[in-house]
mmCIF file with all atom_site columns, C-alpha atoms in Angstrom:
data_model
loop_
_atom_site.group_PDB
_atom_site.id
_atom_site.type_symbol
_atom_site.label_atom_id
_atom_site.label_alt_id
_atom_site.label_comp_id
_atom_site.label_asym_id
_atom_site.label_entity_id
_atom_site.label_seq_id
_atom_site.pdbx_PDB_ins_code
_atom_site.Cartn_x
_atom_site.Cartn_y
_atom_site.Cartn_z
_atom_site.occupancy
_atom_site.B_iso_or_equiv
_atom_site.pdbx_formal_charge
_atom_site.auth_seq_id
_atom_site.auth_comp_id
_atom_site.auth_asym_id
_atom_site.auth_atom_id
_atom_site.pdbx_PDB_model_num
ATOM 1   C CA . GLN R 1 1   ? 0.046   -0.097 -0.173  1.00 75.00 ? 17  GLN R CA 1
ATOM 2   C CA . VAL R 1 2   ? 1.427   3.237  -1.046  1.00 88.00 ? 18  VAL R CA 1
ATOM 3   C CA . GLN R 1 3   ? 1.189   6.173  1.487   1.00 92.00 ? 19  GLN R CA 1
ATOM 4   C CA . LEU R 1 4   ? 0.922   9.564  -0.106  1.00 95.00 ? 20  LEU R CA 1
ATOM 5   C CA . VAL R 1 5   ? 1.567   13.042 2.096   1.00 96.00 ? 21  VAL R CA 1
ATOM 6   C CA . GLU R 1 6   ? 0.824   16.248 0.522   1.00 97.00 ? 22  GLU R CA 1
ATOM 7   C CA . SER R 1 7   ? 2.473   19.652 1.555   1.00 97.00 ? 23  SER R CA 1
ATOM 8   C CA . GLY R 1 8   ? 2.818   22.999 0.420   1.00 97.00 ? 24  GLY R CA 1
ATOM 9   C CA . GLY R 1 9   ? -0.719  24.543 0.588   1.00 97.00 ? 25  GLY R CA 1
ATOM 10  C CA . GLY R 1 10  ? -1.702  27.586 2.383   1.00 97.00 ? 26  GLY R CA 1
ATOM 11  C CA . LEU R 1 11  ? -3.140  31.160 1.693   1.00 98.00 ? 27  LEU R CA 1
ATOM 12  C CA . VAL R 1 12  ? -2.351  33.313 -1.406  1.00 98.00 ? 28  VAL R CA 1
ATOM 13  C CA . GLN R 1 13  ? -3.632  36.194 -2.977  1.00 98.00 ? 29  GLN R CA 1
ATOM 14  C CA . ALA R 1 14  ? -5.441  36.057 -6.572  1.00 98.00 ? 30  ALA R CA 1
ATOM 15  C CA . GLY R 1 15  ? -2.609  36.080 -9.359  1.00 98.00 ? 31  GLY R CA 1
ATOM 16  C CA . GLY R 1 16  ? -0.002  34.398 -6.963  1.00 98.00 ? 32  GLY R CA 1
ATOM 17  C CA . SER R 1 17  ? 1.804   31.232 -7.092  1.00 98.00 ? 33  SER R CA 1
ATOM 18  C CA . LEU R 1 18  ? 2.143   28.073 -4.956  1.00 98.00 ? 34  LEU R CA 1
ATOM 19  C CA . ARG R 1 19  ? 3.901   24.650 -5.212  1.00 98.00 ? 35  ARG R CA 1
ATOM 20  C CA . LEU R 1 20  ? 2.406   21.503 -3.851  1.00 98.00 ? 36  LEU R CA 1
ATOM 21  C CA . SER R 1 21  ? 4.410   18.488 -3.153  1.00 98.00 ? 37  SER R CA 1
ATOM 22  C CA . CYS R 1 22  ? 3.479   15.003 -2.785  1.00 96.00 ? 38  CYS R CA 1
ATOM 23  C CA . ALA R 1 23  ? 5.764   12.431 -1.267  1.00 93.00 ? 39  ALA R CA 1
ATOM 24  C CA . ALA R 1 24  ? 5.215   8.652  -1.601  1.00 90.00 ? 40  ALA R CA 1
ATOM 25  C CA . SER R 1 25  ? 6.165   5.813  0.622   1.00 87.00 ? 41  SER R CA 1
ATOM 26  C CA . GLY R 1 26  ? 5.819   2.076  0.894   1.00 84.00 ? 42  GLY R CA 1
ATOM 27  C CA . CYS R 1 27  ? 6.165   1.596  -3.020  1.00 76.00 ? 43  CYS R CA 1
ATOM 28  C CA . THR R 1 28  ? 8.694   3.499  -4.613  1.00 61.00 ? 44  THR R CA 1
ATOM 29  C CA . PHE R 1 29  ? 8.602   4.911  -7.990  1.00 60.00 ? 45  PHE R CA 1
ATOM 30  C CA . SER R 1 30  ? 11.951  3.409  -8.959  1.00 60.00 ? 46  SER R CA 1
ATOM 31  C CA . ASN R 1 31  ? 11.183  -0.104 -8.273  1.00 56.00 ? 47  ASN R CA 1
ATOM 32  C CA . MET R 1 32  ? 8.633   -2.423 -9.894  1.00 55.00 ? 48  MET R CA 1
ATOM 33  C CA . CYS R 1 33  ? 5.680   -0.331 -8.822  1.00 64.00 ? 49  CYS R CA 1
ATOM 34  C CA . VAL R 1 34  ? 5.137   1.480  -11.909 1.00 75.00 ? 50  VAL R CA 1
ATOM 35  C CA . MET R 1 35  ? 2.737   4.335  -10.638 1.00 88.00 ? 51  MET R CA 1
ATOM 36  C CA . GLY R 1 36  ? 0.950   7.073  -12.610 1.00 93.00 ? 52  GLY R CA 1
ATOM 37  C CA . MET R 1 37  ? 0.356   10.011 -10.236 1.00 94.00 ? 53  MET R CA 1
ATOM 38  C CA . ALA R 1 38  ? -2.109  12.836 -10.534 1.00 97.00 ? 54  ALA R CA 1
ATOM 39  C CA . TRP R 1 39  ? -3.595  15.819 -8.543  1.00 98.00 ? 55  TRP R CA 1
ATOM 40  C CA . PHE R 1 40  ? -7.199  16.396 -8.053  1.00 98.00 ? 56  PHE R CA 1
ATOM 41  C CA . ARG R 1 41  ? -9.041  19.156 -5.956  1.00 98.00 ? 57  ARG R CA 1
ATOM 42  C CA . GLN R 1 42  ? -12.393 19.428 -4.104  1.00 98.00 ? 58  GLN R CA 1
ATOM 43  C CA . ALA R 1 43  ? -13.960 22.606 -3.279  1.00 97.00 ? 59  ALA R CA 1
ATOM 44  C CA . SER R 1 44  ? -16.696 23.014 -0.642  1.00 96.00 ? 60  SER R CA 1
ATOM 45  C CA . GLY R 1 45  ? -19.806 21.465 -1.882  1.00 96.00 ? 61  GLY R CA 1
ATOM 46  C CA . LYS R 1 46  ? -18.614 20.396 -5.135  1.00 97.00 ? 62  LYS R CA 1
ATOM 47  C CA . GLU R 1 47  ? -17.291 17.043 -6.398  1.00 96.00 ? 63  GLU R CA 1
ATOM 48  C CA . ARG R 1 48  ? -13.634 16.153 -6.745  1.00 97.00 ? 64  ARG R CA 1
ATOM 49  C CA . GLU R 1 49  ? -12.077 17.030 -10.003 1.00 97.00 ? 65  GLU R CA 1
ATOM 50  C CA . PHE R 1 50  ? -9.246  16.017 -11.969 1.00 98.00 ? 66  PHE R CA 1
ATOM 51  C CA . ILE R 1 51  ? -6.138  18.663 -12.516 1.00 97.00 ? 67  ILE R CA 1
ATOM 52  C CA . ALA R 1 52  ? -3.072  17.043 -13.939 1.00 98.00 ? 68  ALA R CA 1
ATOM 53  C CA . GLY R 1 53  ? -1.744  13.638 -14.373 1.00 97.00 ? 69  GLY R CA 1
ATOM 54  C CA . ILE R 1 54  ? 1.892   12.280 -14.896 1.00 97.00 ? 70  ILE R CA 1
ATOM 55  C CA . SER R 1 55  ? 2.791   8.798  -16.192 1.00 95.00 ? 71  SER R CA 1
ATOM 56  C CA . PRO R 1 56  ? 5.848   7.014  -14.307 1.00 91.00 ? 72  PRO R CA 1
ATOM 57  C CA . THR R 1 57  ? 8.444   8.259  -16.556 1.00 92.00 ? 73  THR R CA 1
ATOM 58  C CA . GLY R 1 58  ? 7.024   11.810 -17.135 1.00 93.00 ? 74  GLY R CA 1
ATOM 59  C CA . ALA R 1 59  ? 6.604   10.721 -20.869 1.00 94.00 ? 75  ALA R CA 1
ATOM 60  C CA . LEU R 1 60  ? 2.860   11.464 -20.830 1.00 96.00 ? 76  LEU R CA 1
ATOM 61  C CA . ILE R 1 61  ? 1.089   14.434 -18.983 1.00 97.00 ? 77  ILE R CA 1
ATOM 62  C CA . VAL R 1 62  ? -2.237  15.487 -19.144 1.00 97.00 ? 78  VAL R CA 1
ATOM 63  C CA . TYR R 1 63  ? -3.752  18.519 -17.724 1.00 98.00 ? 79  TYR R CA 1
ATOM 64  C CA . ALA R 1 64  ? -7.510  19.991 -17.192 1.00 97.00 ? 80  ALA R CA 1
ATOM 65  C CA . ASP R 1 65  ? -8.377  22.638 -19.710 1.00 97.00 ? 81  ASP R CA 1
ATOM 66  C CA . ALA R 1 66  ? -9.144  24.676 -16.540 1.00 97.00 ? 82  ALA R CA 1
ATOM 67  C CA . VAL R 1 67  ? -5.292  24.803 -15.614 1.00 98.00 ? 83  VAL R CA 1
ATOM 68  C CA . LYS R 1 68  ? -3.643  24.414 -18.901 1.00 98.00 ? 84  LYS R CA 1
ATOM 69  C CA . GLY R 1 69  ? -0.806  26.947 -19.305 1.00 97.00 ? 85  GLY R CA 1
ATOM 70  C CA . ARG R 1 70  ? -1.062  27.892 -15.635 1.00 98.00 ? 86  ARG R CA 1
ATOM 71  C CA . PHE R 1 71  ? -0.081  24.840 -13.525 1.00 98.00 ? 87  PHE R CA 1
ATOM 72  C CA . THR R 1 72  ? 2.826   22.338 -14.283 1.00 98.00 ? 88  THR R CA 1
ATOM 73  C CA . ILE R 1 73  ? 2.952   19.062 -12.902 1.00 98.00 ? 89  ILE R CA 1
ATOM 74  C CA . SER R 1 74  ? 6.551   17.186 -12.366 1.00 97.00 ? 90  SER R CA 1
ATOM 75  C CA . ARG R 1 75  ? 8.029   14.370 -10.623 1.00 94.00 ? 91  ARG R CA 1
ATOM 76  C CA . ASP R 1 76  ? 11.523  13.576 -9.458  1.00 92.00 ? 92  ASP R CA 1
ATOM 77  C CA . ASN R 1 77  ? 11.551  9.563  -8.910  1.00 88.00 ? 93  ASN R CA 1
ATOM 78  C CA . ALA R 1 78  ? 14.819  9.427  -7.039  1.00 86.00 ? 94  ALA R CA 1
ATOM 79  C CA . LYS R 1 79  ? 12.813  11.442 -4.319  1.00 88.00 ? 95  LYS R CA 1
ATOM 80  C CA . ASN R 1 80  ? 9.806   9.745  -4.650  1.00 88.00 ? 96  ASN R CA 1
ATOM 81  C CA . THR R 1 81  ? 7.871   13.224 -5.081  1.00 93.00 ? 97  THR R CA 1
ATOM 82  C CA . VAL R 1 82  ? 5.418   14.782 -7.010  1.00 95.00 ? 98  VAL R CA 1
ATOM 83  C CA . TYR R 1 83  ? 5.092   18.235 -7.636  1.00 97.00 ? 99  TYR R CA 1
ATOM 84  C CA . LEU R 1 84  ? 2.208   20.551 -8.593  1.00 98.00 ? 100 LEU R CA 1
ATOM 85  C CA . GLN R 1 85  ? 3.402   24.209 -9.630  1.00 98.00 ? 101 GLN R CA 1
ATOM 86  C CA . MET R 1 86  ? 0.417   26.608 -9.645  1.00 98.00 ? 102 MET R CA 1
ATOM 87  C CA . ASN R 1 87  ? 0.725   29.893 -11.033 1.00 98.00 ? 103 ASN R CA 1
ATOM 88  C CA . SER R 1 88  ? -1.928  32.802 -11.478 1.00 98.00 ? 104 SER R CA 1
ATOM 89  C CA . LEU R 1 89  ? -4.459  31.223 -9.096  1.00 98.00 ? 105 LEU R CA 1
ATOM 90  C CA . LYS R 1 90  ? -7.803  32.416 -9.098  1.00 98.00 ? 106 LYS R CA 1
ATOM 91  C CA . PRO R 1 91  ? -10.193 32.547 -6.091  1.00 97.00 ? 107 PRO R CA 1
ATOM 92  C CA . GLU R 1 92  ? -12.433 29.982 -7.531  1.00 97.00 ? 108 GLU R CA 1
ATOM 93  C CA . GLU R 1 93  ? -9.685  27.476 -7.018  1.00 98.00 ? 109 GLU R CA 1
ATOM 94  C CA . THR R 1 94  ? -9.652  27.747 -3.606  1.00 98.00 ? 110 THR R CA 1
ATOM 95  C CA . ALA R 1 95  ? -10.176 23.798 -2.571  1.00 98.00 ? 111 ALA R CA 1
ATOM 96  C CA . VAL R 1 96  ? -8.486  20.991 -0.787  1.00 98.00 ? 112 VAL R CA 1
ATOM 97  C CA . TYR R 1 97  ? -5.793  19.517 -3.209  1.00 98.00 ? 113 TYR R CA 1
ATOM 98  C CA . TYR R 1 98  ? -5.251  15.753 -3.460  1.00 98.00 ? 114 TYR R CA 1
ATOM 99  C CA . CYS R 1 99  ? -2.346  13.649 -4.777  1.00 97.00 ? 115 CYS R CA 1
ATOM 100 C CA . ALA R 1 100 ? -3.335  10.383 -6.026  1.00 96.00 ? 116 ALA R CA 1
ATOM 101 C CA . ALA R 1 101 ? -1.514  7.197  -7.391  1.00 94.00 ? 117 ALA R CA 1
ATOM 102 C CA . ARG R 1 102 ? -2.486  4.155  -9.529  1.00 92.00 ? 118 ARG R CA 1
ATOM 103 C CA . TYR R 1 103 ? -0.527  1.116  -10.901 1.00 88.00 ? 119 TYR R CA 1
ATOM 104 C CA . GLY R 1 104 ? -0.089  1.486  -14.367 1.00 87.00 ? 120 GLY R CA 1
ATOM 105 C CA . THR R 1 105 ? 1.230   4.000  -17.047 1.00 88.00 ? 121 THR R CA 1
ATOM 106 C CA . SER R 1 106 ? -1.886  5.892  -18.062 1.00 91.00 ? 122 SER R CA 1
ATOM 107 C CA . VAL R 1 107 ? -3.260  8.794  -15.789 1.00 92.00 ? 123 VAL R CA 1
ATOM 108 C CA . PRO R 1 108 ? -7.113  8.907  -16.160 1.00 92.00 ? 124 PRO R CA 1
ATOM 109 C CA . GLY R 1 109 ? -9.323  11.524 -15.092 1.00 92.00 ? 125 GLY R CA 1
ATOM 110 C CA . SER R 1 110 ? -11.296 9.548  -13.260 1.00 93.00 ? 126 SER R CA 1
ATOM 111 C CA . ASN R 1 111 ? -11.283 9.014  -9.246  1.00 93.00 ? 127 ASN R CA 1
ATOM 112 C CA . ASP R 1 112 ? -12.163 5.583  -9.423  1.00 94.00 ? 128 ASP R CA 1
ATOM 113 C CA . GLU R 1 113 ? -9.047  4.838  -11.376 1.00 94.00 ? 129 GLU R CA 1
ATOM 114 C CA . TYR R 1 114 ? -6.854  5.683  -8.596  1.00 94.00 ? 130 TYR R CA 1
ATOM 115 C CA . ASN R 1 115 ? -5.695  3.197  -5.961  1.00 89.00 ? 131 ASN R CA 1
ATOM 116 C CA . SER R 1 116 ? -3.967  5.611  -2.941  1.00 93.00 ? 132 SER R CA 1
ATOM 117 C CA . TRP R 1 117 ? -4.947  8.988  -1.914  1.00 96.00 ? 133 TRP R CA 1
ATOM 118 C CA . GLY R 1 118 ? -3.308  11.786 0.108   1.00 97.00 ? 134 GLY R CA 1
ATOM 119 C CA . GLN R 1 119 ? -5.068  13.471 3.198   1.00 97.00 ? 135 GLN R CA 1
ATOM 120 C CA . GLY R 1 120 ? -5.361  16.543 0.854   1.00 97.00 ? 136 GLY R CA 1
ATOM 121 C CA . THR R 1 121 ? -3.712  20.023 1.343   1.00 98.00 ? 137 THR R CA 1
ATOM 122 C CA . GLN R 1 122 ? -5.815  23.328 1.787   1.00 98.00 ? 138 GLN R CA 1
ATOM 123 C CA . VAL R 1 123 ? -5.404  25.948 -0.726  1.00 98.00 ? 139 VAL R CA 1
ATOM 124 C CA . THR R 1 124 ? -6.959  29.335 -0.056  1.00 98.00 ? 140 THR R CA 1
ATOM 125 C CA . VAL R 1 125 ? -6.882  31.934 -2.985  1.00 98.00 ? 141 VAL R CA 1
ATOM 126 C CA . SER R 1 126 ? -8.074  35.691 -1.652  1.00 97.00 ? 142 SER R CA 1
ATOM 127 C CA . SER R 1 127 ? -9.520  38.252 -4.002  1.00 94.00 ? 143 SER R CA 1
#
């Protein structure tokens, strides 16, 4: 079972930037546990939504239309960590941001496809 721990959330003004990190343990990226990683977010009263995903080697990266050009997902397999750089943040992007992992090389946008989840980190964007 993979354990995921997010960090880097906080309060930022509209137009600002944050960098989220997700540290994985229990099944490292560099061994046979090939895992696709993704970031989701869930605003209060709304469904959890896919933001970005990255394949085990980083060869495949997928973004939701809402964040294309502003967010960047990356990974450092030597550190077992995935990152989400978020720029030009908007107040409506206030949400709890979750890291997720799944075995395999694809990074689908459905919650149900992911085996492991972090506890989430709060991002608040003030206007």
